[in-house]
PDB file of C-alpha atoms in Angstrom:
ATOM      1  CA  MET D 192     -47.785  72.404  -0.254  1.00 45.00           C
ATOM      2  CA  THR D 193     -46.794  71.598  -3.767  1.00 46.00           C
ATOM      3  CA  THR D 194     -43.604  69.752  -4.577  1.00 47.00           C
ATOM      4  CA  ASP D 195     -42.179  69.970  -8.098  1.00 48.00           C
ATOM      5  CA  LEU D 196     -40.094  66.996  -9.028  1.00 44.00           C
ATOM      6  CA  HIS D 197     -37.340  67.253 -11.559  1.00 45.00           C
ATOM      7  CA  ARG D 198     -38.632  66.712 -15.002  1.00 49.00           C
ATOM      8  CA  ARG D 199     -37.289  63.403 -16.307  1.00 50.00           C
ATOM      9  CA  PRO D 200     -38.137  61.439 -19.399  1.00 49.00           C
ATOM     10  CA  LEU D 201     -40.319  58.494 -18.765  1.00 46.00           C
ATOM     11  CA  GLY D 202     -38.396  55.258 -18.146  1.00 46.00           C
ATOM     12  CA  THR D 203     -35.408  56.976 -16.465  1.00 47.00           C
ATOM     13  CA  SER D 204     -34.377  57.067 -12.824  1.00 46.00           C
ATOM     14  CA  ALA D 205     -32.426  59.415 -10.658  1.00 43.00           C
ATOM     15  CA  ALA D 206     -29.642  56.904 -10.381  1.00 44.00           C
ATOM     16  CA  SER D 207     -29.036  57.211 -14.071  1.00 45.00           C
ATOM     17  CA  ASP D 208     -28.082  60.871 -13.588  1.00 50.00           C
ATOM     18  CA  GLY D 209     -29.682  61.800 -16.864  1.00 49.00           C
ATOM     19  CA  LYS D 210     -27.570  59.397 -18.904  1.00 48.00           C
ATOM     20  CA  ARG D 211     -29.199  57.126 -21.455  1.00 49.00           C
ATOM     21  CA  PRO D 212     -29.098  53.508 -20.320  1.00 49.00           C
ATOM     22  CA  GLU D 213     -26.981  51.232 -22.443  1.00 50.00           C
ATOM     23  CA  ALA D 214     -28.747  48.698 -24.642  1.00 45.00           C
ATOM     24  CA  PRO D 215     -28.188  45.116 -23.659  1.00 47.00           C
ATOM     25  CA  HIS D 216     -25.259  43.529 -25.429  1.00 46.00           C
ATOM     26  CA  ASP D 217     -26.236  40.546 -27.558  1.00 47.00           C
ATOM     27  CA  GLY D 218     -22.829  39.062 -28.322  1.00 46.00           C
ATOM     28  CA  GLY D 219     -22.605  37.365 -31.667  1.00 47.00           C
ATOM     29  CA  ALA D 220     -26.302  37.712 -32.521  1.00 47.00           C
ATOM     30  CA  ARG D 221     -25.799  41.371 -33.520  1.00 48.00           C
ATOM     31  CA  SER D 222     -22.177  41.109 -34.606  1.00 51.00           C
ATOM     32  CA  GLY D 223     -23.036  38.950 -37.618  1.00 56.00           C
ATOM     33  CA  ALA D 224     -20.343  36.397 -36.874  1.00 70.00           C
ATOM     34  CA  VAL D 225     -21.396  32.795 -37.517  1.00 69.00           C
ATOM     35  CA  GLY D 226     -19.668  30.153 -35.421  1.00 75.00           C
ATOM     36  CA  ILE D 227     -19.287  26.415 -35.701  1.00 78.00           C
ATOM     37  CA  ARG D 228     -22.300  25.806 -33.458  1.00 78.00           C
ATOM     38  CA  ASP D 229     -24.463  27.856 -35.796  1.00 73.00           C
ATOM     39  CA  VAL D 230     -23.318  25.814 -38.779  1.00 74.00           C
ATOM     40  CA  VAL D 231     -23.867  22.520 -36.936  1.00 77.00           C
ATOM     41  CA  ARG D 232     -27.471  23.584 -36.421  1.00 77.00           C
ATOM     42  CA  TRP D 233     -27.941  23.188 -40.185  1.00 78.00           C
ATOM     43  CA  TRP D 234     -26.194  19.811 -40.429  1.00 80.00           C
ATOM     44  CA  PRO D 235     -29.000  18.250 -42.521  1.00 82.00           C
ATOM     45  CA  LEU D 236     -28.283  20.768 -45.281  1.00 81.00           C
ATOM     46  CA  VAL D 237     -24.544  19.967 -45.229  1.00 82.00           C
ATOM     47  CA  VAL D 238     -25.222  16.230 -45.314  1.00 85.00           C
ATOM     48  CA  LEU D 239     -27.690  16.523 -48.192  1.00 87.00           C
ATOM     49  CA  THR D 240     -25.368  18.614 -50.381  1.00 87.00           C
ATOM     50  CA  THR D 241     -22.484  16.241 -49.694  1.00 85.00           C
ATOM     51  CA  LEU D 242     -24.584  13.185 -50.602  1.00 86.00           C
ATOM     52  CA  ALA D 243     -25.880  14.917 -53.732  1.00 87.00           C
ATOM     53  CA  ALA D 244     -22.321  15.689 -54.893  1.00 83.00           C
ATOM     54  CA  VAL D 245     -21.200  12.097 -54.265  1.00 80.00           C
ATOM     55  CA  VAL D 246     -24.173  10.623 -56.133  1.00 83.00           C
ATOM     56  CA  ALA D 247     -23.627  13.016 -59.063  1.00 83.00           C
ATOM     57  CA  SER D 248     -19.943  12.041 -59.295  1.00 75.00           C
ATOM     58  CA  VAL D 249     -20.770   8.319 -59.224  1.00 73.00           C
ATOM     59  CA  VAL D 250     -23.335   8.761 -62.008  1.00 74.00           C
ATOM     60  CA  ALA D 251     -20.916  10.869 -64.063  1.00 71.00           C
ATOM     61  CA  LEU D 252     -18.138   8.310 -63.752  1.00 62.00           C
ATOM     62  CA  GLY D 253     -20.258   5.328 -64.742  1.00 58.00           C
ATOM     63  CA  PRO D 254     -18.575   2.571 -66.740  1.00 51.00           C
ATOM     64  CA  ARG D 255     -15.495   4.304 -68.179  1.00 52.00           C
ATOM     65  CA  ALA D 256     -14.079   2.992 -71.439  1.00 53.00           C
ATOM     66  CA  PRO D 257     -10.284   2.989 -71.769  1.00 64.00           C
ATOM     67  CA  SER D 258      -8.681   5.861 -73.650  1.00 87.00           C
ATOM     68  CA  TYR D 259      -5.472   5.797 -75.725  1.00 93.00           C
ATOM     69  CA  SER D 260      -3.144   8.524 -76.939  1.00 93.00           C
ATOM     70  CA  SER D 261      -0.536   8.823 -79.669  1.00 95.00           C
ATOM     71  CA  THR D 262       1.944  11.657 -80.208  1.00 95.00           C
ATOM     72  CA  ALA D 263       3.382  12.957 -83.459  1.00 96.00           C
ATOM     73  CA  ARG D 264       6.718  14.717 -83.049  1.00 96.00           C
ATOM     74  CA  MET D 265       7.469  17.556 -85.465  1.00 95.00           C
ATOM     75  CA  PRO D 266      10.957  19.109 -85.302  1.00 95.00           C
ATOM     76  CA  VAL D 267      11.296  22.801 -86.161  1.00 93.00           C
ATOM     77  CA  THR D 268      14.303  24.051 -88.157  1.00 92.00           C
ATOM     78  CA  PRO D 269      13.854  27.823 -88.274  1.00 92.00           C
ATOM     79  CA  LEU D 270      15.535  30.107 -90.769  1.00 92.00           C
ATOM     80  CA  ALA D 271      18.127  32.560 -89.518  1.00 91.00           C
ATOM     81  CA  GLN D 272      16.862  36.003 -88.618  1.00 87.00           C
ATOM     82  CA  SER D 273      19.190  37.514 -91.206  1.00 89.00           C
ATOM     83  CA  ASP D 274      17.912  35.333 -94.069  1.00 90.00           C
ATOM     84  CA  GLU D 275      16.695  37.369 -97.071  1.00 88.00           C
ATOM     85  CA  THR D 276      16.093  34.592 -99.579  1.00 90.00           C
ATOM     86  CA  PHE D 277      12.742  33.559 -98.157  1.00 92.00           C
ATOM     87  CA  LEU D 278      11.455  36.972 -97.134  1.00 89.00           C
ATOM     88  CA  GLY D 279       7.721  37.226 -97.641  1.00 89.00           C
ATOM     89  CA  THR D 280       7.069  33.531 -97.025  1.00 92.00           C
ATOM     90  CA  SER D 281       5.543  31.682 -94.067  1.00 92.00           C
ATOM     91  CA  LEU D 282       8.584  29.483 -93.509  1.00 93.00           C
ATOM     92  CA  VAL D 283       9.485  29.379 -89.817  1.00 93.00           C
ATOM     93  CA  ARG D 284      11.966  32.103 -88.909  1.00 91.00           C
ATOM     94  CA  ASP D 285      14.007  32.239 -85.712  1.00 89.00           C
ATOM     95  CA  ALA D 286      12.355  34.642 -83.255  1.00 82.00           C
ATOM     96  CA  GLY D 287      15.434  34.829 -81.049  1.00 82.00           C
ATOM     97  CA  ASP D 288      13.888  32.473 -78.491  1.00 82.00           C
ATOM     98  CA  ALA D 289      13.353  28.796 -79.324  1.00 79.00           C
ATOM     99  CA  ASN D 290      10.342  28.504 -77.006  1.00 83.00           C
ATOM    100  CA  ARG D 291       8.658  31.563 -78.470  1.00 87.00           C
ATOM    101  CA  THR D 292       9.309  30.326 -82.018  1.00 88.00           C
ATOM    102  CA  SER D 293       7.747  26.933 -81.274  1.00 89.00           C
ATOM    103  CA  SER D 294       4.831  28.418 -79.309  1.00 90.00           C
ATOM    104  CA  THR D 295       3.898  30.723 -82.167  1.00 90.00           C
ATOM    105  CA  LEU D 296       4.018  27.843 -84.630  1.00 92.00           C
ATOM    106  CA  ALA D 297       1.934  25.589 -82.351  1.00 92.00           C
ATOM    107  CA  ARG D 298      -0.855  28.190 -82.251  1.00 92.00           C
ATOM    108  CA  LEU D 299      -0.823  28.400 -86.048  1.00 92.00           C
ATOM    109  CA  LEU D 300      -1.075  24.632 -86.468  1.00 93.00           C
ATOM    110  CA  ASP D 301      -3.979  24.314 -84.017  1.00 92.00           C
ATOM    111  CA  SER D 302      -6.499  25.977 -86.349  1.00 93.00           C
ATOM    112  CA  HIS D 303     -10.091  25.332 -87.284  1.00 94.00           C
ATOM    113  CA  ARG D 304      -9.131  24.865 -90.932  1.00 94.00           C
ATOM    114  CA  VAL D 305      -6.717  22.043 -90.090  1.00 95.00           C
ATOM    115  CA  ALA D 306      -9.345  20.421 -87.851  1.00 95.00           C
ATOM    116  CA  LEU D 307     -11.928  20.666 -90.619  1.00 95.00           C
ATOM    117  CA  GLU D 308      -9.660  19.048 -93.209  1.00 96.00           C
ATOM    118  CA  THR D 309      -8.635  16.362 -90.703  1.00 96.00           C
ATOM    119  CA  ALA D 310     -12.271  15.502 -89.997  1.00 95.00           C
ATOM    120  CA  GLN D 311     -12.964  15.258 -93.724  1.00 95.00           C
ATOM    121  CA  SER D 312      -9.982  12.945 -94.200  1.00 94.00           C
ATOM    122  CA  LEU D 313     -10.974  10.689 -91.288  1.00 93.00           C
ATOM    123  CA  GLY D 314     -14.636  10.516 -92.262  1.00 90.00           C
ATOM    124  CA  GLY D 315     -17.112   8.691 -90.069  1.00 87.00           C
ATOM    125  CA  ASN D 316     -18.489  10.718 -87.156  1.00 90.00           C
ATOM    126  CA  TRP D 317     -15.500  13.053 -86.934  1.00 92.00           C
ATOM    127  CA  THR D 318     -16.241  16.778 -86.911  1.00 94.00           C
ATOM    128  CA  PRO D 319     -13.961  19.818 -86.549  1.00 94.00           C
ATOM    129  CA  GLY D 320     -15.129  20.152 -82.945  1.00 93.00           C
ATOM    130  CA  SER D 321     -14.457  16.536 -82.029  1.00 93.00           C
ATOM    131  CA  VAL D 322     -11.034  16.697 -83.684  1.00 94.00           C
ATOM    132  CA  ARG D 323      -9.996  19.784 -81.753  1.00 93.00           C
ATOM    133  CA  SER D 324     -11.242  18.318 -78.466  1.00 92.00           C
ATOM    134  CA  ALA D 325      -9.267  15.097 -79.097  1.00 93.00           C
ATOM    135  CA  VAL D 326      -6.006  16.764 -80.235  1.00 94.00           C
ATOM    136  CA  ASP D 327      -3.545  18.888 -78.255  1.00 94.00           C
ATOM    137  CA  VAL D 328      -0.804  20.840 -80.043  1.00 94.00           C
ATOM    138  CA  THR D 329       1.942  21.651 -77.552  1.00 93.00           C
ATOM    139  CA  VAL D 330       5.615  22.557 -77.380  1.00 91.00           C
ATOM    140  CA  GLY D 331       7.805  19.633 -76.365  1.00 83.00           C
ATOM    141  CA  GLU D 332      11.567  19.852 -76.235  1.00 81.00           C
ATOM    142  CA  THR D 333      13.483  22.748 -77.764  1.00 83.00           C
ATOM    143  CA  ASN D 334      12.327  23.330 -81.347  1.00 88.00           C
ATOM    144  CA  MET D 335       9.862  20.449 -81.141  1.00 93.00           C
ATOM    145  CA  ILE D 336       6.097  20.480 -81.696  1.00 94.00           C
ATOM    146  CA  GLU D 337       4.075  17.591 -80.260  1.00 95.00           C
ATOM    147  CA  ILE D 338       0.620  16.680 -81.551  1.00 95.00           C
ATOM    148  CA  THR D 339      -1.100  14.373 -79.065  1.00 94.00           C
ATOM    149  CA  ALA D 340      -4.295  12.642 -80.194  1.00 94.00           C
ATOM    150  CA  ARG D 341      -6.687  10.678 -77.966  1.00 93.00           C
ATOM    151  CA  ALA D 342      -9.239   8.048 -78.967  1.00 92.00           C
ATOM    152  CA  ALA D 343     -11.029   5.017 -77.536  1.00 89.00           C
ATOM    153  CA  ASP D 344      -9.196   2.733 -79.985  1.00 90.00           C
ATOM    154  CA  PRO D 345      -5.363   2.596 -80.128  1.00 92.00           C
ATOM    155  CA  ASP D 346      -5.251   2.420 -83.937  1.00 93.00           C
ATOM    156  CA  GLN D 347      -7.635   5.335 -84.173  1.00 94.00           C
ATOM    157  CA  ALA D 348      -5.410   7.409 -81.883  1.00 94.00           C
ATOM    158  CA  VAL D 349      -2.369   6.775 -84.108  1.00 95.00           C
ATOM    159  CA  ARG D 350      -4.376   7.533 -87.236  1.00 95.00           C
ATOM    160  CA  LEU D 351      -5.711  10.761 -85.769  1.00 95.00           C
ATOM    161  CA  ALA D 352      -2.233  11.975 -84.752  1.00 96.00           C
ATOM    162  CA  ARG D 353      -0.755  11.138 -88.157  1.00 96.00           C
ATOM    163  CA  THR D 354      -3.639  12.658 -90.116  1.00 96.00           C
ATOM    164  CA  PHE D 355      -3.667  15.885 -88.121  1.00 97.00           C
ATOM    165  CA  ALA D 356       0.102  16.346 -88.430  1.00 96.00           C
ATOM    166  CA  GLN D 357       0.126  15.644 -92.167  1.00 96.00           C
ATOM    167  CA  THR D 358      -2.900  17.858 -92.748  1.00 96.00           C
ATOM    168  CA  ALA D 359      -1.187  20.706 -90.898  1.00 95.00           C
ATOM    169  CA  LEU D 360       1.879  20.344 -93.133  1.00 95.00           C
ATOM    170  CA  ASN D 361      -0.241  20.232 -96.289  1.00 95.00           C
ATOM    171  CA  ASP D 362      -2.207  23.298 -95.203  1.00 94.00           C
ATOM    172  CA  ARG D 363       0.987  25.249 -94.581  1.00 94.00           C
ATOM    173  CA  TRP D 364       2.516  24.143 -97.871  1.00 95.00           C
ATOM    174  CA  GLN D 365      -0.438  25.458 -99.866  1.00 94.00           C
ATOM    175  CA  THR D 366       0.286  28.933 -98.540  1.00 94.00           C
ATOM    176  CA  ILE D 367       4.069  28.641 -98.727  1.00 95.00           C
ATOM    177  CA  SER D 368       4.130  27.274-102.287  1.00 95.00           C
ATOM    178  CA  ALA D 369       2.098  30.243-103.563  1.00 95.00           C
ATOM    179  CA  GLN D 370       4.472  32.611-101.764  1.00 95.00           C
ATOM    180  CA  LEU D 371       7.504  30.821-103.240  1.00 95.00           C
ATOM    181  CA  ASP D 372       6.030  31.160-106.740  1.00 95.00           C
ATOM    182  CA  ARG D 373       5.859  34.925-106.289  1.00 93.00           C
ATOM    183  CA  ARG D 374       9.415  35.057-104.947  1.00 92.00           C
ATOM    184  CA  ILE D 375      10.697  32.943-107.849  1.00 92.00           C
ATOM    185  CA  ALA D 376       8.985  35.188-110.397  1.00 91.00           C
ATOM    186  CA  PHE D 377      10.530  38.245-108.772  1.00 87.00           C
ATOM    187  CA  ALA D 378      14.018  36.719-108.642  1.00 86.00           C
ATOM    188  CA  THR D 379      13.709  35.543-112.258  1.00 87.00           C
ATOM    189  CA  ARG D 380      12.981  39.061-113.473  1.00 84.00           C
ATOM    190  CA  ASN D 381      15.941  40.456-111.549  1.00 78.00           C
ATOM    191  CA  THR D 382      18.298  37.776-112.872  1.00 77.00           C
ATOM    192  CA  ALA D 383      17.163  38.297-116.447  1.00 72.00           C
ATOM    193  CA  ALA D 384      17.699  42.032-116.122  1.00 65.00           C
ATOM    194  CA  ASP D 385      21.227  41.549-114.761  1.00 68.00           C
ATOM    195  CA  PRO D 386      22.824  38.229-115.778  1.00 63.00           C
ATOM    196  CA  ASN D 387      25.837  39.045-113.596  1.00 61.00           C
ATOM    197  CA  ALA D 388      23.743  39.274-110.430  1.00 66.00           C
ATOM    198  CA  GLY D 389      25.371  36.310-108.743  1.00 73.00           C
ATOM    199  CA  GLU D 390      23.630  36.685-105.353  1.00 79.00           C
ATOM    200  CA  GLU D 391      20.210  36.973-106.944  1.00 80.00           C
ATOM    201  CA  SER D 392      20.944  33.949-109.119  1.00 84.00           C
ATOM    202  CA  ARG D 393      21.894  31.918-106.057  1.00 87.00           C
ATOM    203  CA  ARG D 394      18.657  32.898-104.331  1.00 87.00           C
ATOM    204  CA  LEU D 395      16.683  31.903-107.401  1.00 89.00           C
ATOM    205  CA  GLN D 396      18.280  28.458-107.409  1.00 90.00           C
ATOM    206  CA  LEU D 397      17.515  27.941-103.715  1.00 92.00           C
ATOM    207  CA  LEU D 398      13.930  29.135-104.083  1.00 93.00           C
ATOM    208  CA  THR D 399      13.401  26.827-107.042  1.00 93.00           C
ATOM    209  CA  PHE D 400      14.908  23.861-105.191  1.00 94.00           C
ATOM    210  CA  VAL D 401      12.598  24.324-102.179  1.00 94.00           C
ATOM    211  CA  ARG D 402       9.557  24.837-104.419  1.00 94.00           C
ATOM    212  CA  GLU D 403      10.237  21.660-106.395  1.00 94.00           C
ATOM    213  CA  SER D 404      10.852  19.623-103.226  1.00 92.00           C
ATOM    214  CA  GLY D 405       7.199  20.093-102.325  1.00 91.00           C
ATOM    215  CA  ALA D 406       7.877  20.185 -98.577  1.00 91.00           C
ATOM    216  CA  ASP D 407       8.411  22.785 -95.887  1.00 92.00           C
ATOM    217  CA  PRO D 408      12.135  22.671 -94.999  1.00 93.00           C
ATOM    218  CA  THR D 409      11.486  24.289 -91.616  1.00 94.00           C
ATOM    219  CA  LEU D 410       8.891  21.804 -90.333  1.00 94.00           C
ATOM    220  CA  SER D 411       8.482  18.053 -90.782  1.00 93.00           C
ATOM    221  CA  ILE D 412       7.169  14.897 -89.107  1.00 94.00           C
ATOM    222  CA  ASP D 413       9.865  13.041 -87.233  1.00 93.00           C
ATOM    223  CA  SER D 414       7.876  10.149 -85.765  1.00 92.00           C
ATOM    224  CA  ILE D 415       4.431   8.937 -84.743  1.00 94.00           C
ATOM    225  CA  GLY D 416       4.502   7.319 -81.319  1.00 92.00           C
ATOM    226  CA  PRO D 417       2.609   4.086 -80.620  1.00 93.00           C
ATOM    227  CA  ALA D 418      -0.676   4.344 -78.780  1.00 89.00           C
ATOM    228  CA  VAL D 419      -0.487   4.131 -75.001  1.00 90.00           C
ATOM    229  CA  ARG D 420      -3.318   3.858 -72.532  1.00 86.00           C
ATOM    230  CA  VAL D 421      -4.163   7.116 -70.808  1.00 72.00           C
ATOM    231  CA  LYS D 422      -3.872   6.992 -67.033  1.00 68.00           C
ATOM    232  CA  GLU D 423      -7.072   8.161 -65.389  1.00 64.00           C
ATOM    233  CA  MET D 424      -7.622   9.525 -61.914  1.00 63.00           C
ATOM    234  CA  PRO D 425      -8.881   6.765 -59.570  1.00 65.00           C
ATOM    235  CA  ALA D 426     -12.621   6.784 -59.027  1.00 66.00           C
ATOM    236  CA  ALA D 427     -12.166   6.921 -55.230  1.00 73.00           C
ATOM    237  CA  VAL D 428     -10.156  10.130 -55.520  1.00 75.00           C
ATOM    238  CA  MET D 429     -12.737  11.774 -57.784  1.00 75.00           C
ATOM    239  CA  ILE D 430     -15.598  10.785 -55.457  1.00 76.00           C
ATOM    240  CA  GLY D 431     -13.650  12.093 -52.461  1.00 83.00           C
ATOM    241  CA  MET D 432     -13.071  15.422 -54.211  1.00 86.00           C
ATOM    242  CA  ALA D 433     -16.784  15.629 -55.031  1.00 82.00           C
ATOM    243  CA  ALA D 434     -17.657  14.954 -51.373  1.00 82.00           C
ATOM    244  CA  VAL D 435     -15.347  17.731 -50.186  1.00 88.00           C
ATOM    245  CA  GLY D 436     -16.834  20.119 -52.719  1.00 86.00           C
ATOM    246  CA  GLY D 437     -20.390  19.224 -51.709  1.00 83.00           C
ATOM    247  CA  MET D 438     -19.570  19.690 -48.044  1.00 85.00           C
ATOM    248  CA  PHE D 439     -18.036  23.084 -48.757  1.00 85.00           C
ATOM    249  CA  LEU D 440     -21.159  24.202 -50.618  1.00 86.00           C
ATOM    250  CA  GLY D 441     -23.319  22.935 -47.738  1.00 81.00           C
ATOM    251  CA  VAL D 442     -21.327  24.937 -45.185  1.00 84.00           C
ATOM    252  CA  LEU D 443     -21.594  28.063 -47.346  1.00 85.00           C
ATOM    253  CA  GLY D 444     -25.339  27.546 -47.586  1.00 82.00           C
ATOM    254  CA  ALA D 445     -25.638  27.099 -43.813  1.00 80.00           C
ATOM    255  CA  VAL D 446     -23.676  30.287 -43.160  1.00 82.00           C
ATOM    256  CA  GLY D 447     -25.837  32.212 -45.597  1.00 82.00           C
ATOM    257  CA  ILE D 448     -29.095  30.944 -44.078  1.00 83.00           C
ATOM    258  CA  GLU D 449     -27.885  31.714 -40.548  1.00 79.00           C
ATOM    259  CA  ARG D 450     -26.986  35.274 -41.481  1.00 82.00           C
ATOM    260  CA  VAL D 451     -30.378  35.832 -43.099  1.00 82.00           C
ATOM    261  CA  ARG D 452     -32.086  34.418 -40.016  1.00 79.00           C
ATOM    262  CA  ARG D 453     -30.152  36.735 -37.687  1.00 78.00           C
ATOM    263  CA  ARG D 454     -30.876  39.750 -39.826  1.00 82.00           C
ATOM    264  CA  ALA D 455     -34.585  38.967 -39.684  1.00 80.00           C
ATOM    265  CA  GLN D 456     -34.453  38.580 -35.875  1.00 75.00           C
ATOM    266  CA  ASN D 457     -32.632  41.884 -35.473  1.00 75.00           C
ATOM    267  CA  ASP D 458     -35.232  43.629 -37.621  1.00 71.00           C
ATOM    268  CA  ASP D 459     -37.999  42.241 -35.382  1.00 68.00           C
ATOM    269  CA  VAL D 460     -36.274  43.152 -32.099  1.00 63.00           C
ATOM    270  CA  ALA D 461     -35.351  46.715 -33.092  1.00 59.00           C
ATOM    271  CA  PRO D 462     -38.873  48.274 -32.791  1.00 60.00           C
ATOM    272  CA  ALA D 463     -39.493  46.608 -29.412  1.00 54.00           C
ATOM    273  CA  GLY D 464     -36.234  47.858 -27.947  1.00 53.00           C
ATOM    274  CA  ARG D 465     -36.601  51.437 -29.187  1.00 55.00           C
ATOM    275  CA  GLU D 466     -36.213  54.099 -26.479  1.00 54.00           C
ATOM    276  CA  PRO D 467     -39.482  55.851 -25.478  1.00 52.00           C
ATOM    277  CA  ASP D 468     -39.985  59.425 -26.513  1.00 53.00           C
ATOM    278  CA  GLY D 469     -38.902  61.674 -23.623  1.00 51.00           C
ATOM    279  CA  SER D 470     -39.846  64.964 -25.247  1.00 50.00           C
ATOM    280  CA  ALA D 471     -43.040  65.152 -23.149  1.00 47.00           C
ATOM    281  CA  PRO D 472     -41.904  65.405 -19.473  1.00 48.00           C
ATOM    282  CA  GLU D 473     -44.018  63.980 -16.701  1.00 48.00           C
ATOM    283  CA  THR D 474     -44.926  66.421 -13.897  1.00 44.00           C
ATOM    284  CA  ILE D 475     -46.276  65.261 -10.580  1.00 45.00           C
ATOM    285  CA  GLY D 476     -48.167  67.868  -8.569  1.00 44.00           C
ATOM    286  CA  LYS D 477     -49.589  67.658  -5.152  1.00 42.00           C
TER     287      LYS D 477
END
């Protein structure tokens, strides 16, 4: 007598009722989530990066020389928006917003040309790059430009602030004076053509007065502040920040290494856990 058993794929049982058995669940190993215990496993890496950051910050700090700053205050007196006498010149004109007017002017003053001329006036080791890195041109109070200069010597800080501010004024006046000359020539021709042109004559007188004054009426130097020592962040705070940053980098490195390790393990386990091919049924005959 021959008994034919049901054809079943190898590795299955009747109790499974033909259903594929579920693969074992490997919790976090396959999920990709990295927990605190996984990071603690790589504690030497975290410690080393933290120590490296602390040592680097200590070396960078070293013996710090004191730094001083001096501020030149430059008030802005903008022309009215409706002014027509100084049309075509670079004199400061009201933009409708005091902050916007001062901000635009501050960007114009903080130029490479002014830094170059300042470095030439100071002499020594000053360069346009060192001048620009040591000087900040900012907006202070309403209609006020502040030029803050920093140096290792208090007298040098005051000299740098004064020189930069005066150089900026001189640079602007070179452009403005040439523009005023053109405006004066134009107004002179109009006045000569019409001697009764009272408004044009008044403009000519005002243009001539400003040109002969030799100074920008819309921008000037109000004061040069005495040098004050710059307050620096305490060394302990900077070292503490470096330690936190190093620890953070160490934790990121540990997480990255752990994820790579898990991915490699999963790639190795996948072929071993693959389901056998059941396309060739096993038949038992008797």
